[in-house]
Short mmCIF file of C-alpha atoms in Angstrom, two decimals:
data_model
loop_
_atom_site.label_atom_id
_atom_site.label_comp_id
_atom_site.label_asym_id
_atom_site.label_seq_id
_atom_site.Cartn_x
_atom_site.Cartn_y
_atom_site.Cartn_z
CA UNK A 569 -5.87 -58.52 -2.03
CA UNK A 570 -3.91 -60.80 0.03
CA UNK A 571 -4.18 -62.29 3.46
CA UNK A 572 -0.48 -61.55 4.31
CA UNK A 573 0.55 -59.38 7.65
CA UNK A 574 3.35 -56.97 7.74
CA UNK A 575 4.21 -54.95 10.72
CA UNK A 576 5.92 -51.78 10.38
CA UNK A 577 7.77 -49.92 13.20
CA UNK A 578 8.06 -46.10 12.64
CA UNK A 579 5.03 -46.56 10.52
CA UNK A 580 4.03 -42.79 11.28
CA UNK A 581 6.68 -41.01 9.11
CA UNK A 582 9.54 -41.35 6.51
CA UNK A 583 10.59 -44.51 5.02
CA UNK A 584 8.14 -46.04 7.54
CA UNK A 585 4.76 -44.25 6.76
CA UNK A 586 6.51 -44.75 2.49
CA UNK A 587 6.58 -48.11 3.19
CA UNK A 588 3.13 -48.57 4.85
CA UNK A 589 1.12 -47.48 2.15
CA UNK A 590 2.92 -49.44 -0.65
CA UNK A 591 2.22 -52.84 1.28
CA UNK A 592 -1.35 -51.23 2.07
CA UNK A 593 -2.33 -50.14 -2.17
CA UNK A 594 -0.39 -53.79 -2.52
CA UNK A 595 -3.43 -55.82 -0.90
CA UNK A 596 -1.24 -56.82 2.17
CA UNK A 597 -2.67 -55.94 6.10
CA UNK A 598 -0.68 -53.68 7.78
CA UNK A 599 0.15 -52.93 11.45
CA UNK A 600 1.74 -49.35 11.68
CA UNK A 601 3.48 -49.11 15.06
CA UNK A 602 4.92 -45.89 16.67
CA UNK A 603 4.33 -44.31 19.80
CA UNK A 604 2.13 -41.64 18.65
CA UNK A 605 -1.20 -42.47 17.60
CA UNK A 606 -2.28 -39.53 15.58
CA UNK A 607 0.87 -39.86 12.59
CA UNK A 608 -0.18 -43.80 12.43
CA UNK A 609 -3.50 -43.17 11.61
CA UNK A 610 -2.52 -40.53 9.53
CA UNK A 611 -0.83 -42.77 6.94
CA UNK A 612 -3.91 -45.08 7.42
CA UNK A 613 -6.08 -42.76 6.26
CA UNK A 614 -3.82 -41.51 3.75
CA UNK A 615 -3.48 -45.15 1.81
CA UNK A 616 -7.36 -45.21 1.77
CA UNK A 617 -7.26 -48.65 2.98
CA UNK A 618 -7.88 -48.27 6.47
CA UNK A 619 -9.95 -51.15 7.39
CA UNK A 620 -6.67 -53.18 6.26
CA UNK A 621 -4.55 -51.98 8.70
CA UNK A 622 -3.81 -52.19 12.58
CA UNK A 623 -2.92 -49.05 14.62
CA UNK A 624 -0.78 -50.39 17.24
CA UNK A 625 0.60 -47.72 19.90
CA UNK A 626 4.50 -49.23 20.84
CA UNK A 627 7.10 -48.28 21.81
CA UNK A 628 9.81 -50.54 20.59
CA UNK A 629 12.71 -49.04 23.30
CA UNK A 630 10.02 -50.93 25.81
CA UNK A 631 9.92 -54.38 26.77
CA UNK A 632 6.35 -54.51 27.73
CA UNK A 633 5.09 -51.97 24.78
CA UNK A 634 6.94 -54.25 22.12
CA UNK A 635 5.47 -57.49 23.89
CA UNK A 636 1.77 -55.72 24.15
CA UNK A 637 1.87 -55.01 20.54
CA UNK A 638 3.08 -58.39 19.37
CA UNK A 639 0.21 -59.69 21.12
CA UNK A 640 -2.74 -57.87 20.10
CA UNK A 641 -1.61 -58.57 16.35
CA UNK A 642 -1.44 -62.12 17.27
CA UNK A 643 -5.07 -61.91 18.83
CA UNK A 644 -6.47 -59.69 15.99
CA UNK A 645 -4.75 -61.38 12.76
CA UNK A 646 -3.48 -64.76 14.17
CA UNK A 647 -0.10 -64.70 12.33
CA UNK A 648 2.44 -62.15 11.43
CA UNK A 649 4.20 -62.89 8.08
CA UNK A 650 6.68 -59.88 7.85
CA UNK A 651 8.39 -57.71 10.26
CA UNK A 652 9.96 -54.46 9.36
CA UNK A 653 12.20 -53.34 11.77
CA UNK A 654 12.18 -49.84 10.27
CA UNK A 655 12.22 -47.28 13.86
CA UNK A 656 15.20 -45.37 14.20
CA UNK A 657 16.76 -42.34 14.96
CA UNK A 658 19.94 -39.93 14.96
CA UNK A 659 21.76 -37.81 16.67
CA UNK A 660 23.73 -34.02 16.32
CA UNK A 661 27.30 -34.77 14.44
CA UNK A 662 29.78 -34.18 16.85
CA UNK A 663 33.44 -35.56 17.87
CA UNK A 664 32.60 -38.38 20.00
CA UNK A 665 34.01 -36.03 23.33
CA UNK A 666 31.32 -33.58 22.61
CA UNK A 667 28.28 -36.25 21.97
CA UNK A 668 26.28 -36.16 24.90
CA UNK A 669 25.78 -39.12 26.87
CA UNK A 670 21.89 -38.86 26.58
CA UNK A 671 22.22 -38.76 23.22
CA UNK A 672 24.22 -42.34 22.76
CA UNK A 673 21.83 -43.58 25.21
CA UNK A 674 18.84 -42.65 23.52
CA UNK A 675 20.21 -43.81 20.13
CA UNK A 676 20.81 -47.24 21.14
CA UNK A 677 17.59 -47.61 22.56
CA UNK A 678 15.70 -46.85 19.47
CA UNK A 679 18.46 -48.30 17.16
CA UNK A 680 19.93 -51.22 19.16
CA UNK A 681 17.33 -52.27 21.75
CA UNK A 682 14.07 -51.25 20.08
CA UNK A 683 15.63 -53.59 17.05
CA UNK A 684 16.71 -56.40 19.18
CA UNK A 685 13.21 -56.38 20.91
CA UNK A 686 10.83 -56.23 18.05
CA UNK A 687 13.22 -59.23 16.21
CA UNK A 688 12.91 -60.76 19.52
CA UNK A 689 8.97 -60.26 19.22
CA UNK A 690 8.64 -61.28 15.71
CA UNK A 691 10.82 -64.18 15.69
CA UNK A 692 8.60 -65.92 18.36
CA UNK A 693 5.56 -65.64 16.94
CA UNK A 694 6.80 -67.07 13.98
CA UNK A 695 8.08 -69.68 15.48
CA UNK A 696 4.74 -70.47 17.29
CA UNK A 697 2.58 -70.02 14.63
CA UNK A 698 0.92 -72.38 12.48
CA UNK A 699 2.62 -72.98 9.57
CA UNK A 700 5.67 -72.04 10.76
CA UNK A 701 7.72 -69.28 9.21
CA UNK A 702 8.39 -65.16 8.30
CA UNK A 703 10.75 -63.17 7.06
CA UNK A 704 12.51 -60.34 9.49
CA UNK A 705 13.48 -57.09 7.07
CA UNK A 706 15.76 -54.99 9.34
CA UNK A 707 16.48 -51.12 8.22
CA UNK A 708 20.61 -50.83 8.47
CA UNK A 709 21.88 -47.79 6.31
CA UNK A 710 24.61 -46.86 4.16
CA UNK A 711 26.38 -45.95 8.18
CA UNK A 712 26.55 -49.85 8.19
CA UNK A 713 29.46 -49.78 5.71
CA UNK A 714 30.92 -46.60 6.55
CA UNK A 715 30.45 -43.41 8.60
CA UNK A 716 29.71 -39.73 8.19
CA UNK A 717 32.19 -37.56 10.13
CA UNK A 718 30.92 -37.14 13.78
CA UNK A 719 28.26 -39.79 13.43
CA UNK A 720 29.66 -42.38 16.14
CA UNK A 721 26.05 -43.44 17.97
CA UNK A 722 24.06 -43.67 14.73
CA UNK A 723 27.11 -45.29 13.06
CA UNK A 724 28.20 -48.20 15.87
CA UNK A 725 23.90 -48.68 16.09
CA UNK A 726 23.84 -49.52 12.21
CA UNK A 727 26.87 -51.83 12.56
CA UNK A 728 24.40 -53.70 15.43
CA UNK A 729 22.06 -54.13 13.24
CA UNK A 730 23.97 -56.03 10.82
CA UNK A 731 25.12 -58.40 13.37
CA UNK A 732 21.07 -59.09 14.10
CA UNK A 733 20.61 -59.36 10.66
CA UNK A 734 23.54 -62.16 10.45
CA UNK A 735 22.36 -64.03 13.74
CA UNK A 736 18.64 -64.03 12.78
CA UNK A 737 19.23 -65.28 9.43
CA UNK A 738 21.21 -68.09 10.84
CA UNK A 739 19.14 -68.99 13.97
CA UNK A 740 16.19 -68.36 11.85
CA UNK A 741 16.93 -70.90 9.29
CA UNK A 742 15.58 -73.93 11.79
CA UNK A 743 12.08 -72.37 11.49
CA UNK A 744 11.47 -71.29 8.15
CA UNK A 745 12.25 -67.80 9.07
CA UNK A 746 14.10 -65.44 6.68
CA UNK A 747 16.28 -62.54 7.76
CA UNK A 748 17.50 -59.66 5.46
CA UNK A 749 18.74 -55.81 5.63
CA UNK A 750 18.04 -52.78 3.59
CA UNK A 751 21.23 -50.42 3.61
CA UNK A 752 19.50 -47.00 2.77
CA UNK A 753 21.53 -43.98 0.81
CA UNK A 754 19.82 -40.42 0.85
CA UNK A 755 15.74 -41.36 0.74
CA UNK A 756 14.22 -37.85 0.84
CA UNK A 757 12.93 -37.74 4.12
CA UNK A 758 13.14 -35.39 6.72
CA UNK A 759 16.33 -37.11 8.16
CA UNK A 760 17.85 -36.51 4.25
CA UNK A 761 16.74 -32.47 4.59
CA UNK A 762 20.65 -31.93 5.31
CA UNK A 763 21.83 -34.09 2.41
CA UNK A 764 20.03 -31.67 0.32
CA UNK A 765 20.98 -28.48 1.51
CA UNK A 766 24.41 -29.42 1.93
CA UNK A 767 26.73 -31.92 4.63
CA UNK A 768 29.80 -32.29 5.95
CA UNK A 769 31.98 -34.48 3.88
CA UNK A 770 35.20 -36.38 5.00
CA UNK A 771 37.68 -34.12 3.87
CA UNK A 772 35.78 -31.39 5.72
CA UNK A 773 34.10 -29.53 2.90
CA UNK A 774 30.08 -29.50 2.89
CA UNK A 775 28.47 -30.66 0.04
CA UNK A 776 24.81 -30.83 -1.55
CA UNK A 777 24.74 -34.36 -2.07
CA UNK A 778 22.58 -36.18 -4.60
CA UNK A 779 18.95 -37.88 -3.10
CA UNK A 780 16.11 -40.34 -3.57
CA UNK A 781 12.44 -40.60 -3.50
CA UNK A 782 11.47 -42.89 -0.62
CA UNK A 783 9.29 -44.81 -2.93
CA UNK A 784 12.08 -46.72 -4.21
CA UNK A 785 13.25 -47.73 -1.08
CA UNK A 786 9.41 -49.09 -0.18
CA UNK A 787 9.55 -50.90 -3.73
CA UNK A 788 12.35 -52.55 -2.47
CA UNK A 789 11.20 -53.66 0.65
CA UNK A 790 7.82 -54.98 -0.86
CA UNK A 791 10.24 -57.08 -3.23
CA UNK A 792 12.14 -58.49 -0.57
CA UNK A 793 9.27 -59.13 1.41
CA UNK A 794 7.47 -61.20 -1.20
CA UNK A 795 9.66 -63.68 -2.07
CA UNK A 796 9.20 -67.26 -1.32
CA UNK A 797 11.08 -68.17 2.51
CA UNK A 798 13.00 -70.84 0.78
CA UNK A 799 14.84 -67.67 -1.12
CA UNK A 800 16.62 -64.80 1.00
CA UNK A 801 18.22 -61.04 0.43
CA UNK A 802 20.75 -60.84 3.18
CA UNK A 803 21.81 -57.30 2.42
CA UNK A 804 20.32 -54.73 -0.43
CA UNK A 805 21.97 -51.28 -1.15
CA UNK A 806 19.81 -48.76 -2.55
CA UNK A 807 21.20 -45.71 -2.90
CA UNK A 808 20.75 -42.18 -4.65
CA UNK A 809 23.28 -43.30 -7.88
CA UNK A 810 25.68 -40.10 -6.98
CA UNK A 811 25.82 -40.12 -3.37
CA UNK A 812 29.43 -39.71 -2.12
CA UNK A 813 29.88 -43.49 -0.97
CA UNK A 814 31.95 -45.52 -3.61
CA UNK A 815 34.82 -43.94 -4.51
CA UNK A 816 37.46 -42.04 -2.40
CA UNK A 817 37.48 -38.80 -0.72
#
């Protein structure tokens, strides 16, 4: 067991909920944040190691949610040592003149805002605290290098996040505070369903493409989040080996 904190956005499904209970069977405390209660305490229940985590009700597209959760960690645990900035979401593929406006919108809140708040969160109680320090582990995706056809919200979000990845690992530098990005490829959750039963490719054809159990992608989080703060990841692929990303076509 250790006494290091991690909090987890999206904590109540996919990579997030994956990710949760490796950190939780890995000694660490966990806060799981989401905005539903019921899926949080779901996975806490599920790791068996309930009394080691935090159920935290935010919602990170919410100034005052991220800023009430922030602060109840700091009350209950006194320090936060890792933030993953896992919550995200999608939206239909579509030509950009047939995405809906509500959908970009809603997109960028999650992907963009909700990011940019909970970094915003994170980074200041690591500055305050005493000693001084974190590491910041945003969630980017293989959409940060390149797009899938029709995939303009969820692809110009991922490209934010890299630029908050960039900027916090610079500004963070001053206080001890690390800043990486995991670039995920076809983890098998539900947002990878399609990838399985078959997508639409660039030249137009769809494909079955090749995927990933989400416990590597929690394995690699866990090793980014342990290493010392004098030592940084700035960006980690993982990918499903085959997936239709390097190479042409």
């Amino acid at each position: 067991m250790t006494d290091k904190t991690i909090l987890i956005t999206g904590a109540g499904s996919g990579i997030g909920r994956a990710t949760a209970l490796r950190f939780l069977a890995g000694g660490w405390r966990v806060a799981l944040a989401g905005r539903r209660i019921e899926p949080l305490e779901e996975t806490a229940v599920q790791s068996g190691l309930a009394e080691r985590a935090l159920i935290l009700a935010m919602d990170v597209a919410d100034p005052a949610s991220v800023e009430a959760g922030f602060d109840r960690l700091a009350r209950d645990w006194g320090r936060l040592d890792v933030l993953f900035n896992n919550a995200g979401r999608g939206a239909p593929a579509a030509p950009i003149d047939e995405i809906a406006v509500a959908d970009w919108l809603a997109v960028s809140a999650t992907n963009i805002t909700g990011m940019f708040l909970c970094a915003r969160a994170a980074f200041g109680l690591m500055r305050r605290q005493a000693p001084q320090g974190g590491r910041i582990i945003n969630n980017g995706s293989i959409s940060a290098h390149a797009p899938r056809p029709g995939s303009a919200p969820y692809t110009v979000s991922k490209h934010a996040v890299t630029g908050l990845t960039k900027t916090l690992a610079l500004d963070g530098r001053a206080f001890g505070i690390a800043c990486g990005q995991i670039d995920i490829g076809n983890a098998m959750t539900e947002m990878a369903v399609p990838m399985a039963r078959g997508i639409a490719q660039a030249d137009g054809a769809i494909r079955v493409e090749p995927v990933m159990e989400v416990a590597h992608v929690a394995d690699a989080v866990l090793h980014m989040a342990g290493l010392p703060l004098e030592v940084n990841i700035p960006f980690l692929t993982i990918m499903a080996r085959d997936m239709p990303f390097i190479g042409r076509g």
